């Protein structure tokens, strides 16, 4: 969808199990993760 100022947001569905494992393992070394969605909340 497009937000204000022509900002385009895209969601990707990853169904390939090998790719999901790769993405999952990329986060293995991260102890804490903070998601900032660009709004006034956390």
mmCIF file of C-alpha atoms in Angstrom:
data_model
loop_
_atom_site.group_PDB
_atom_site.id
_atom_site.type_symbol
_atom_site.label_atom_id
_atom_site.label_comp_id
_atom_site.label_asym_id
_atom_site.label_seq_id
_atom_site.Cartn_x
_atom_site.Cartn_y
_atom_site.Cartn_z
ATOM 1 C CA UNK A 1 0.000 0.000 0.000
ATOM 2 C CA UNK A 2 1.071 3.609 -0.332
ATOM 3 C CA UNK A 3 1.220 5.875 2.676
ATOM 4 C CA UNK A 4 1.707 9.615 2.905
ATOM 5 C CA UNK A 5 4.384 11.200 0.731
ATOM 6 C CA UNK A 6 4.174 8.294 -1.744
ATOM 7 C CA UNK A 7 5.874 5.948 0.718
ATOM 8 C CA UNK A 8 5.280 2.417 -0.521
ATOM 9 C CA UNK A 9 5.043 -0.471 1.953
ATOM 10 C CA UNK A 10 5.508 -4.022 0.689
ATOM 11 C CA UNK A 11 4.942 -7.247 2.598
ATOM 12 C CA UNK A 12 6.664 -10.403 1.417
ATOM 13 C CA UNK A 13 5.383 -13.886 2.223
ATOM 14 C CA UNK A 14 8.266 -16.343 2.408
ATOM 15 C CA UNK A 15 7.033 -19.904 1.927
ATOM 16 C CA UNK A 16 10.307 -21.620 1.038
ATOM 17 C CA UNK A 17 11.430 -23.480 4.179
ATOM 18 C CA UNK A 18 15.121 -23.140 3.357
ATOM 19 C CA UNK A 19 14.785 -19.389 2.980
ATOM 20 C CA UNK A 20 12.838 -19.180 6.251
ATOM 21 C CA UNK A 21 15.688 -21.054 7.970
ATOM 22 C CA UNK A 22 18.239 -18.648 6.492
ATOM 23 C CA UNK A 23 16.275 -15.631 7.671
ATOM 24 C CA UNK A 24 15.788 -17.215 11.082
ATOM 25 C CA UNK A 25 19.485 -18.003 11.470
ATOM 26 C CA UNK A 26 20.377 -14.415 10.544
ATOM 27 C CA UNK A 27 18.814 -13.396 13.863
ATOM 28 C CA UNK A 28 20.572 -16.073 15.948
ATOM 29 C CA UNK A 29 23.312 -13.722 17.149
ATOM 30 C CA UNK A 30 20.924 -10.932 18.095
ATOM 31 C CA UNK A 31 19.982 -10.954 21.776
ATOM 32 C CA UNK A 32 17.472 -8.089 21.621
ATOM 33 C CA UNK A 33 15.455 -6.631 18.789
ATOM 34 C CA UNK A 34 13.498 -3.381 18.801
ATOM 35 C CA UNK A 35 10.859 -2.848 16.139
ATOM 36 C CA UNK A 36 10.224 0.812 15.360
ATOM 37 C CA UNK A 37 7.208 1.157 13.117
ATOM 38 C CA UNK A 38 7.589 4.885 12.568
ATOM 39 C CA UNK A 39 4.656 5.787 14.768
ATOM 40 C CA UNK A 40 4.511 7.099 18.329
ATOM 41 C CA UNK A 41 4.495 3.721 20.008
ATOM 42 C CA UNK A 42 6.858 0.911 20.824
#
